[in-house]
Tab-separated table of C-alpha atoms in Angstrom:
chain	number	residue	atom	x	y	z
A	20	MET	CA	39.245	37.634	18.869
A	21	ASP	CA	36.376	37.680	21.366
A	22	LEU	CA	33.748	37.477	18.637
A	23	GLU	CA	35.174	34.237	17.224
A	24	LYS	CA	34.797	32.373	20.537
A	25	GLN	CA	31.440	30.559	20.466
A	26	GLU	CA	30.028	29.354	23.746
A	27	LYS	CA	28.225	26.030	23.964
A	28	PRO	CA	24.603	26.014	25.229
A	29	GLY	CA	25.379	23.645	28.083
A	30	SER	CA	28.543	25.345	29.315
A	31	GLN	CA	28.195	28.213	31.764
A	32	GLU	CA	31.243	30.273	32.590
A	33	PRO	CA	31.302	31.955	35.968
A	34	PRO	CA	30.538	35.668	35.603
A	35	PRO	CA	33.074	38.227	36.683
A	36	ALA	CA	33.109	39.369	40.275
A	37	GLY	CA	31.470	42.694	39.520
A	38	GLN	CA	28.536	41.201	37.718
A	39	GLY	CA	27.175	38.907	40.482
A	40	CYS	CA	24.889	41.573	41.910
A	41	VAL	CA	23.610	42.402	38.426
A	42	PHE	CA	22.780	38.730	37.761
A	43	ALA	CA	21.121	38.439	41.188
A	44	LEU	CA	18.977	41.484	40.466
A	45	VAL	CA	17.937	40.043	37.097
A	46	ARG	CA	17.453	36.410	38.231
A	47	ILE	CA	14.773	37.065	40.890
A	48	PRO	CA	12.369	39.036	38.579
A	49	VAL	CA	12.907	36.449	35.848
A	50	ARG	CA	11.948	33.606	38.198
A	51	ILE	CA	8.908	35.520	39.441
A	52	LEU	CA	7.956	36.131	35.784
A	53	ALA	CA	8.490	32.429	35.048
A	54	VAL	CA	6.242	31.345	37.918
A	55	VAL	CA	3.531	33.927	37.156
A	56	ILE	CA	3.440	33.766	33.335
A	57	VAL	CA	5.442	30.799	32.026
A	58	LEU	CA	4.002	28.260	34.498
A	59	PRO	CA	0.316	28.816	33.446
A	60	VAL	CA	1.381	28.671	29.789
A	61	ARG	CA	3.258	25.403	30.404
A	62	VAL	CA	0.332	23.959	32.396
A	63	VAL	CA	-2.108	24.900	29.617
A	64	TRP	CA	0.265	23.377	27.053
A	65	ASP	CA	0.586	20.115	29.015
A	66	LEU	CA	-3.219	19.952	29.494
A	67	ALA	CA	-3.740	20.541	25.764
A	68	VAL	CA	-1.246	17.756	24.951
A	69	LEU	CA	-2.921	15.393	27.423
A	70	ALA	CA	-6.390	16.250	26.054
A	71	ALA	CA	-5.226	15.711	22.485
A	72	ARG	CA	-3.700	12.326	23.366
A	73	THR	CA	-6.858	11.318	25.282
A	74	VAL	CA	-9.136	12.332	22.388
A	75	HIS	CA	-6.887	10.480	19.963
A	76	ARG	CA	-6.740	7.377	22.143
A	77	ARG	CA	-10.356	7.275	23.332
A	78	ALA	CA	-12.300	8.771	20.412
A	79	LEU	CA	-10.399	9.056	17.153
A	80	ARG	CA	-8.647	5.688	17.216
A	81	PRO	CA	-11.834	3.697	18.209
A	82	ALA	CA	-13.817	5.645	15.607
A	83	GLY	CA	-11.182	4.865	13.007
A	84	ASP	CA	-11.079	1.199	14.015
A	85	ALA	CA	-14.894	1.021	13.868
A	86	ALA	CA	-14.928	2.683	10.456
A	87	ALA	CA	-12.209	0.282	9.266
A	88	ARG	CA	-14.175	-2.728	10.581
A	89	ALA	CA	-17.367	-1.409	8.974
A	90	CYS	CA	-15.581	-0.914	5.673
A	91	ALA	CA	-13.997	-4.376	5.952
A	92	TRP	CA	-17.385	-5.957	6.770
A	93	LEU	CA	-19.010	-4.043	3.906
A	94	TYR	CA	-16.237	-5.126	1.550
A	95	ARG	CA	-16.310	-8.741	2.736
A	96	HIS	CA	-20.068	-9.319	3.014
A	97	LEU	CA	-21.457	-6.971	0.355
A	98	LEU	CA	-18.949	-5.814	-2.226
A	99	THR	CA	-17.066	-9.111	-2.551
A	100	PRO	CA	-20.216	-11.271	-3.083
A	101	ALA	CA	-21.635	-8.661	-5.442
A	102	GLY	CA	-18.373	-8.548	-7.393
A	103	ARG	CA	-18.139	-12.320	-7.525
A	104	ALA	CA	-21.763	-12.534	-8.672
A	105	LEU	CA	-21.138	-9.942	-11.370
A	106	ALA	CA	-17.928	-11.762	-12.386
A	107	ARG	CA	-19.784	-15.081	-12.615
A	108	LEU	CA	-22.612	-13.417	-14.553
A	109	ALA	CA	-20.126	-11.822	-16.940
A	110	ARG	CA	-18.238	-15.108	-17.275
A	111	GLY	CA	-21.462	-17.024	-17.983
A	112	THR	CA	-22.592	-14.373	-20.452
A	113	GLY	CA	-19.200	-14.497	-22.167
A	114	LEU	CA	-19.297	-18.302	-22.370
A	115	LEU	CA	-22.859	-18.179	-23.742
A	116	LEU	CA	-21.917	-15.589	-26.351
A	117	THR	CA	-18.752	-17.539	-27.215
A	118	TRP	CA	-20.627	-20.794	-27.711
A	119	THR	CA	-23.378	-18.995	-29.637
A	120	ALA	CA	-20.834	-17.330	-31.924
A	121	LEU	CA	-19.028	-20.650	-32.433
A	122	ALA	CA	-22.280	-22.455	-33.159
A	123	VAL	CA	-23.511	-19.770	-35.593
A	124	LEU	CA	-20.375	-18.377	-37.227
A	125	TYR	CA	-17.595	-20.948	-36.908
A	126	TRP	CA	-18.684	-24.572	-36.650
A	127	PRO	CA	-20.987	-24.643	-39.748
A	128	TRP	CA	-18.343	-23.060	-41.988
A	129	ALA	CA	-15.569	-25.148	-40.431
A	130	GLY	CA	-17.602	-28.316	-41.009
A	131	LEU	CA	-18.411	-27.210	-44.555
A	132	TRP	CA	-14.724	-26.547	-45.236
A	133	ARG	CA	-13.402	-29.672	-43.498
A	134	TYR	CA	-15.955	-32.253	-44.674
A	135	VAL	CA	-17.138	-30.812	-48.044
A	136	LEU	CA	-14.879	-28.242	-49.686
A	137	ALA	CA	-11.483	-29.617	-48.618
A	138	PRO	CA	-12.183	-33.253	-49.751
A	139	ALA	CA	-13.806	-31.988	-52.981
A	140	GLY	CA	-10.837	-29.688	-53.675
A	141	THR	CA	-8.352	-32.471	-52.903
A	142	ALA	CA	-10.129	-34.911	-55.216
A	143	LEU	CA	-10.473	-32.256	-57.962
A	144	ARG	CA	-6.778	-31.402	-57.671
A	145	GLN	CA	-5.635	-35.027	-57.588
A	146	TRP	CA	-7.822	-36.478	-60.307
A	147	VAL	CA	-8.503	-33.498	-62.629
A	148	LEU	CA	-6.167	-30.544	-62.283
A	149	VAL	CA	-2.880	-32.437	-61.825
A	150	PRO	CA	-3.323	-34.703	-64.929
A	151	LEU	CA	-4.661	-31.727	-66.932
A	152	GLY	CA	-1.658	-29.641	-65.859
A	153	LYS	CA	0.796	-32.387	-66.744
A	154	GLY	CA	-0.795	-32.763	-70.213
A	155	CYS	CA	-0.743	-29.020	-70.786
A	156	ALA	CA	2.897	-28.945	-69.700
A	157	LEU	CA	3.826	-31.662	-72.188
A	158	LEU	CA	1.910	-29.922	-74.989
A	159	GLY	CA	3.510	-26.588	-74.116
A	160	ARG	CA	7.001	-28.128	-74.070
A	161	ALA	CA	6.450	-29.712	-77.511
A	162	ALA	CA	5.018	-26.472	-78.909
A	163	ALA	CA	7.965	-24.515	-77.493
A	164	ILE	CA	10.489	-26.842	-79.094
A	165	ALA	CA	8.699	-26.606	-82.464
A	166	LEU	CA	8.387	-22.816	-82.205
A	167	GLU	CA	12.088	-22.576	-81.296
A	168	TRP	CA	13.131	-24.552	-84.387
A	169	LEU	CA	10.772	-22.485	-86.560
A	170	VAL	CA	12.121	-19.148	-85.210
A	171	LYS	CA	15.711	-20.297	-85.696
A	172	ALA	CA	14.952	-21.500	-89.256
A	173	LEU	CA	13.273	-18.208	-90.213
A	174	PHE	CA	15.233	-15.516	-88.283
A	175	VAL	CA	18.584	-16.903	-87.052
A	176	TRP	CA	20.131	-19.435	-89.421
A	177	PRO	CA	19.695	-17.426	-92.701
A	178	TRP	CA	21.191	-14.230	-91.226
A	179	ALA	CA	23.965	-16.201	-89.525
A	180	ALA	CA	24.858	-17.848	-92.832
A	181	LEU	CA	24.693	-14.454	-94.597
A	182	TRP	CA	27.001	-12.893	-91.948
A	183	ARG	CA	29.465	-15.804	-91.895
A	184	HIS	CA	29.728	-16.619	-95.608
A	185	VAL	CA	29.049	-13.246	-97.343
A	186	LEU	CA	29.515	-10.139	-95.186
A	187	VAL	CA	32.622	-11.242	-93.252
A	188	PRO	CA	34.710	-12.240	-96.381
A	189	VAL	CA	33.591	-9.113	-98.306
A	190	GLY	CA	34.394	-6.825	-95.350
A	191	ALA	CA	37.813	-8.424	-94.804
A	192	SER	CA	38.718	-8.019	-98.476
A	193	LEU	CA	37.466	-4.416	-98.538
A	194	TYR	CA	39.473	-3.540	-95.376
A	195	ARG	CA	42.640	-5.267	-96.593
A	196	TYR	CA	42.763	-4.004	-100.189
A	197	LEU	CA	41.013	-0.583	-99.971
A	198	LEU	CA	40.608	0.974	-96.515
A	199	GLU	CA	44.034	0.055	-95.065
A	200	PRO	CA	46.113	1.540	-98.020
A	201	ALA	CA	43.896	4.674	-98.067
A	202	GLY	CA	44.386	5.106	-94.275
A	203	HIS	CA	48.171	4.799	-94.524
A	204	GLY	CA	48.271	7.418	-97.316
A	205	LEU	CA	46.066	9.830	-95.340
A	206	VAL	CA	48.304	9.484	-92.243
A	207	ALA	CA	51.443	10.226	-94.315
A	208	LEU	CA	49.792	13.329	-95.826
A	209	VAL	CA	48.723	14.657	-92.386
A	210	ARG	CA	52.223	14.137	-90.991
A	211	ALA	CA	53.816	16.022	-93.930
A	212	VAL	CA	51.387	18.954	-93.589
A	213	PHE	CA	52.017	19.171	-89.793
A	214	ARG	CA	55.821	18.910	-90.171
A	215	HIS	CA	56.372	21.313	-93.095
A	216	LEU	CA	53.512	23.825	-92.650
A	217	LEU	CA	51.808	23.922	-89.225
A	218	LYS	CA	54.876	23.437	-87.021
A	219	PRO	CA	56.998	26.293	-88.557
A	220	THR	CA	53.984	28.628	-88.532
A	221	GLY	CA	53.239	27.863	-84.805
A	222	ALA	CA	56.875	28.377	-83.836
A	223	ALA	CA	56.961	31.797	-85.534
A	224	VAL	CA	53.721	32.865	-83.782
A	225	ALA	CA	55.026	31.726	-80.371
A	226	TRP	CA	58.358	33.592	-80.833
A	227	THR	CA	56.470	36.772	-81.790
A	228	VAL	CA	54.151	36.585	-78.717
A	229	THR	CA	57.090	35.885	-76.399
A	230	ALA	CA	59.081	38.829	-77.757
A	231	VAL	CA	56.129	41.220	-77.447
A	232	PHE	CA	55.504	40.099	-73.825
A	233	ARG	CA	59.190	40.262	-72.847
A	234	TYR	CA	60.222	43.522	-74.467
A	235	LEU	CA	56.952	45.542	-74.538
A	236	LEU	CA	54.704	44.474	-71.566
A	237	VAL	CA	57.145	43.380	-68.844
A	238	PRO	CA	59.260	46.635	-68.519
A	239	PRO	CA	56.241	48.994	-67.961
A	240	VAL	CA	54.662	46.574	-65.432
A	241	ARG	CA	57.957	46.283	-63.539
A	242	GLY	CA	58.357	50.070	-63.491
A	243	ALA	CA	54.819	50.535	-62.082
A	244	ALA	CA	55.460	47.861	-59.420
A	245	TRP	CA	58.738	49.510	-58.365
A	246	LEU	CA	56.992	52.921	-58.135
A	247	ALA	CA	54.134	51.439	-55.964
A	248	GLY	CA	56.685	49.723	-53.686
A	249	ALA	CA	58.680	52.941	-53.268
A	250	ILE	CA	55.491	54.901	-52.395
A	251	HIS	CA	54.456	52.241	-49.886
A	252	ARG	CA	57.932	52.017	-48.297
A	253	TYR	CA	58.945	55.660	-48.151
A	254	LEU	CA	55.563	57.421	-47.809
A	255	LEU	CA	52.652	55.249	-46.565
A	256	THR	CA	54.637	53.177	-44.067
A	257	PRO	CA	56.131	56.140	-42.110
A	258	VAL	CA	52.727	57.903	-42.105
A	259	GLY	CA	51.025	54.695	-40.799
A	260	HIS	CA	53.628	54.231	-38.073
A	261	ALA	CA	53.245	57.845	-37.026
A	262	LEU	CA	49.461	57.545	-36.844
A	263	ALA	CA	49.698	54.231	-34.959
A	264	TRP	CA	52.019	55.849	-32.413
A	265	LEU	CA	49.997	59.088	-32.114
A	266	LEU	CA	46.345	57.916	-32.012
A	267	PRO	CA	46.548	55.633	-28.921
A	268	ARG	CA	48.433	58.249	-26.973
A	269	ALA	CA	45.956	60.961	-27.974
A	270	PHE	CA	43.033	58.704	-26.979
A	271	ALA	CA	44.724	57.865	-23.672
A	272	ALA	CA	45.509	61.544	-23.006
A	273	VAL	CA	41.874	62.503	-23.601
A	274	PHE	CA	39.875	59.580	-22.166
A	275	VAL	CA	42.153	57.468	-19.892
A	276	TRP	CA	44.824	59.506	-18.097
A	277	PRO	CA	42.465	62.029	-16.389
A	278	TRP	CA	40.210	59.281	-14.980
A	279	ALA	CA	43.200	57.146	-14.020
A	280	ALA	CA	44.775	60.098	-12.201
A	281	LEU	CA	41.428	60.815	-10.507
A	282	TRP	CA	41.110	57.144	-9.417
A	283	ARG	CA	44.757	56.811	-8.303
A	284	HIS	CA	45.354	60.159	-6.598
A	285	LEU	CA	41.857	60.989	-5.239
A	286	LEU	CA	39.384	58.091	-4.948
A	287	VAL	CA	41.775	55.383	-3.808
A	288	PRO	CA	43.386	57.480	-1.001
A	289	ALA	CA	39.946	58.745	0.094
A	290	ALA	CA	38.494	55.205	0.193
A	291	ALA	CA	41.583	53.850	1.979
A	292	GLY	CA	41.421	56.623	4.568
A	293	ALA	CA	37.683	56.139	5.110
A	294	HIS	CA	38.142	52.365	5.455
A	295	ARG	CA	41.123	52.706	7.807
A	296	TYR	CA	40.072	55.655	9.973
A	297	LEU	CA	36.233	55.437	9.840
A	298	LEU	CA	34.773	52.086	8.777
A	299	THR	CA	37.272	49.830	10.590
A	300	PRO	CA	36.917	51.555	14.012
A	301	LEU	CA	33.146	51.751	13.527
A	302	GLY	CA	33.004	48.032	12.606
A	303	HIS	CA	35.168	47.078	15.599
A	304	ALA	CA	32.952	49.191	17.857
A	305	LEU	CA	29.750	47.610	16.457
A	306	ALA	CA	31.281	44.149	16.743
A	307	ARG	CA	32.271	44.734	20.367
A	308	LEU	CA	28.825	46.225	21.086
A	309	ALA	CA	27.094	43.230	19.462
A	310	GLY	CA	29.410	40.809	21.300
A	311	GLY	CA	28.746	42.502	24.603
A	312	LEU	CA	24.990	42.588	23.953
A	313	TYR	CA	25.006	38.877	22.968
A	314	ARG	CA	27.240	37.820	25.897
A	315	TYR	CA	25.961	39.991	28.725
A	316	VAL	CA	22.268	40.492	27.748
A	317	LEU	CA	20.938	37.902	25.285
A	318	THR	CA	22.849	34.905	26.659
A	319	PRO	CA	21.747	35.447	30.324
A	320	LEU	CA	18.179	36.130	29.166
A	321	GLY	CA	18.240	32.940	27.070
A	322	HIS	CA	19.621	30.876	29.988
A	323	PHE	CA	17.050	32.403	32.332
A	324	ALA	CA	14.212	31.725	29.846
A	325	ALA	CA	15.363	28.109	29.396
A	326	SER	CA	15.650	27.679	33.172
A	327	ALA	CA	12.190	29.192	33.639
A	328	TRP	CA	10.712	26.852	30.994
A	329	ARG	CA	12.369	23.821	32.611
A	330	LEU	CA	11.204	24.941	36.059
A	331	ALA	CA	7.659	25.372	34.737
A	332	GLY	CA	7.884	21.926	33.174
A	333	ARG	CA	8.970	20.391	36.473
A	334	VAL	CA	6.154	22.128	38.355
A	335	SER	CA	3.626	21.098	35.675
A	336	ARG	CA	4.948	17.520	35.756
A	337	ALA	CA	4.700	17.441	39.566
A	338	LEU	CA	1.153	18.832	39.377
A	339	GLY	CA	0.215	16.250	36.762
A	340	ARG	CA	1.726	13.432	38.807
A	341	GLY	CA	-0.227	14.636	41.847
A	342	LEU	CA	-3.481	14.708	39.877
A	343	LEU	CA	-2.672	11.272	38.462
A	344	TRP	CA	-1.982	9.946	41.975
A	345	LEU	CA	-5.300	11.385	43.152
A	346	TRP	CA	-7.083	9.802	40.130
A	347	ARG	CA	-5.490	6.435	40.778
A	348	GLY	CA	-6.142	6.591	44.555
A	349	CYS	CA	-9.704	7.916	44.367
A	350	VAL	CA	-11.090	6.375	41.159
A	351	ALA	CA	-8.873	3.819	39.384
A	352	ARG	CA	-7.844	1.609	42.325
A	353	PRO	CA	-11.355	1.488	43.911
A	354	ALA	CA	-12.836	0.724	40.503
A	355	ALA	CA	-10.221	-2.009	39.926
A	356	TRP	CA	-10.907	-3.453	43.396
A	357	VAL	CA	-14.658	-3.441	42.752
A	358	TYR	CA	-14.097	-5.053	39.339
A	359	ARG	CA	-11.680	-7.654	40.731
A	360	GLN	CA	-13.427	-8.443	44.032
A	361	VAL	CA	-17.109	-7.927	43.153
A	362	ALA	CA	-17.803	-7.829	39.409
A	363	THR	CA	-15.480	-10.727	38.469
A	364	PRO	CA	-16.919	-13.240	41.003
A	365	ALA	CA	-20.435	-12.090	40.117
A	366	GLY	CA	-19.666	-12.562	36.426
A	367	HIS	CA	-18.198	-16.033	37.064
A	368	LEU	CA	-21.309	-16.919	39.116
A	369	VAL	CA	-23.632	-15.667	36.380
A	370	ARG	CA	-21.588	-17.570	33.772
A	371	GLU	CA	-21.753	-20.821	35.788
A	372	VAL	CA	-25.505	-20.362	36.409
A	373	TRP	CA	-26.053	-19.658	32.712
A	374	ARG	CA	-23.940	-22.669	31.714
A	375	ALA	CA	-25.828	-24.961	34.158
A	376	SER	CA	-29.240	-23.631	33.067
A	377	ARG	CA	-28.274	-23.995	29.401
A	378	THR	CA	-27.097	-27.591	29.995
A	379	ALA	CA	-30.307	-28.399	31.906
A	380	ALA	CA	-32.459	-26.816	29.194
A	381	ARG	CA	-30.549	-28.782	26.554
A	382	GLN	CA	-31.082	-32.058	28.468
A	383	VAL	CA	-34.787	-31.240	28.950
A	384	TRP	CA	-35.123	-30.462	25.255
A	385	ARG	CA	-33.413	-33.707	24.261
A	386	THR	CA	-35.558	-35.713	26.714
A	387	SER	CA	-38.780	-34.071	25.541
A	388	ARG	CA	-37.829	-34.569	21.907
A	389	THR	CA	-37.065	-38.258	22.559
A	390	ALA	CA	-40.353	-38.700	24.433
A	391	ALA	CA	-42.269	-36.935	21.674
A	392	GLY	CA	-40.616	-39.198	19.094
A	393	GLU	CA	-41.523	-42.332	21.079
A	394	ALA	CA	-45.096	-41.089	21.482
A	395	ALA	CA	-45.392	-40.366	17.784
A	396	ARG	CA	-43.932	-43.783	16.920
A	397	THR	CA	-46.360	-45.494	19.314
A	398	ALA	CA	-49.286	-43.533	17.826
A	399	ARG	CA	-48.279	-44.504	14.282
A	400	THR	CA	-48.010	-48.157	15.306
A	401	ALA	CA	-51.455	-48.028	16.952
A	402	VAL	CA	-53.006	-46.353	13.910
A	403	ARG	CA	-51.403	-48.954	11.628
A	404	ASP	CA	-52.704	-51.836	13.761
A	405	ALA	CA	-56.199	-50.301	13.890
A	406	ARG	CA	-56.201	-49.836	10.136
A	407	ALA	CA	-55.100	-53.445	9.637
A	408	GLY	CA	-57.905	-54.664	11.960
A	409	VAL	CA	-60.521	-52.634	10.100
A	410	ARG	CA	-59.260	-53.980	6.767
A	411	GLN	CA	-59.430	-57.561	8.094
A	412	ALA	CA	-62.922	-57.004	9.436
A	413	LEU	CA	-64.210	-55.561	6.155
A	414	PHE	CA	-62.399	-57.633	3.541
A	415	GLY	CA	-61.467	-60.735	5.506
A	416	THR	CA	-57.891	-60.746	4.318
A	417	PRO	CA	-55.020	-61.436	6.625
A	418	PRO	CA	-53.248	-58.341	7.803
A	419	ARG	CA	-50.306	-57.421	5.604
A	420	GLU	CA	-47.127	-56.654	7.365
A	421	PRO	CA	-45.340	-53.529	6.293
A	422	ALA	CA	-42.395	-54.265	4.063
A	423	ARG	CA	-39.242	-53.762	5.967
A	424	SER	CA	-36.402	-52.022	4.228
A	425	ARG	CA	-33.592	-54.355	3.541
A	426	ALA	CA	-30.253	-52.854	4.466
A	427	ARG	CA	-26.890	-54.161	3.414
A	428	THR	CA	-25.288	-56.387	6.010
A	429	LEU	CA	-21.919	-57.981	6.260
A	430	GLY	CA	-22.339	-61.621	5.242
A	431	SER	CA	-25.934	-61.961	6.521
A	432	THR	CA	-29.378	-62.275	4.889
A	433	THR	CA	-31.343	-60.919	7.838
A	434	ALA	CA	-33.153	-57.581	7.765
A	435	ALA	CA	-31.753	-54.333	9.048
A	436	GLY	CA	-33.922	-54.482	12.163
A	437	ASN	CA	-32.323	-57.753	13.274
A	438	THR	CA	-29.042	-57.768	15.081
A	439	PRO	CA	-26.219	-58.575	12.619
A	440	ALA	CA	-23.381	-60.881	13.377
A	441	ARG	CA	-20.365	-59.539	15.191
A	442	GLU	CA	-17.742	-58.161	12.861
A	443	ILE	CA	-14.264	-59.624	12.815
A	444	SER	CA	-11.508	-57.202	13.727
A	445	LEU	CA	-7.987	-57.794	12.420
A	446	HIS	CA	-6.478	-56.079	15.443
A	447	GLU	CA	-8.133	-58.428	18.025
A	448	PRO	CA	-6.539	-61.822	18.755
A	449	GLN	CA	-8.387	-64.700	17.162
A	450	GLY	CA	-9.238	-67.512	19.560
């Protein structure tokens, strides 16, 4: 069928010969519409995309990076030292509380237990309780043995002797010479009474009951059973079969057959005729109409709209490339040339001048500091000599030399100010 054939978006079948003029008439207005309406929309869309990318690249990303650096600096230089200080404070406080609790609550009681109570308890157990327990155990064992003998002498041995030497012989004699003959006589009497009195009487009673049941009760019960079976077989069974055959048919005749006849002979033919002669042609007509509308109207419009959007994209891309070329030719390349040919040499010159001036200032500072140190040392020496001369003039004592600091030397007794002997190197040849 034509409706089952699905065309691919990229494949374009050549239109029939009679439809070329129709497509030509539709294509020109669609292209004019694309240039007039779709092209400004596409240009606005491309400008919005470019503006969004520029804002994201030039504003949002630097702002985010700055915020991230600020947060990192804040975390590194403020929060981390504060947290470490709090952790150290908490750790020191915990150690102080731990040592205080140990010193107040644990160590005194542990020392009391280890060095006072435990040795005292060990000595008390070893030298007092253990011997006392062993003595009590021996006394208890002796008392138990004596009590056992006493209990046996008072409550066991007399009754055992009474049972063994008095009650057992008397009971055996009584059983052998009195109870056993009396039991045998009683058994013989019971057997004679059962054999000659109870057994004939029971047999007579059983024969009487059997005869009454067989000849009085059984015939009426059998007659009643035969009568009930005959009623069931010849009356109730035919009536039940008749009702079972009649009731379903009556129910079907009243409630099933009319509706079945209506469904079979009226509704089914009417529905079949409507489906065959009305719904099927109408469905085929709608399907062909929809197929024609999709193939000859919607598909060309979709292709034309896609072509217009692609054409607008190409024009917008060409316009953007032209603007980019103008930006590069008028702004970017002159700025790069100025930066490369003017700003970079000027920056290198300023950097060299700054480096030379910094080096010269550093040398001047070192020279001035050295000169100031020499001047200060000379002034101190002059003041020291003048003070020594004044002391000699007033007190007449020889001037006292300042004590020189003795530094450690390698194998020499001279002072640190003197030149020490040359050290011996193991790597140099010895001559």
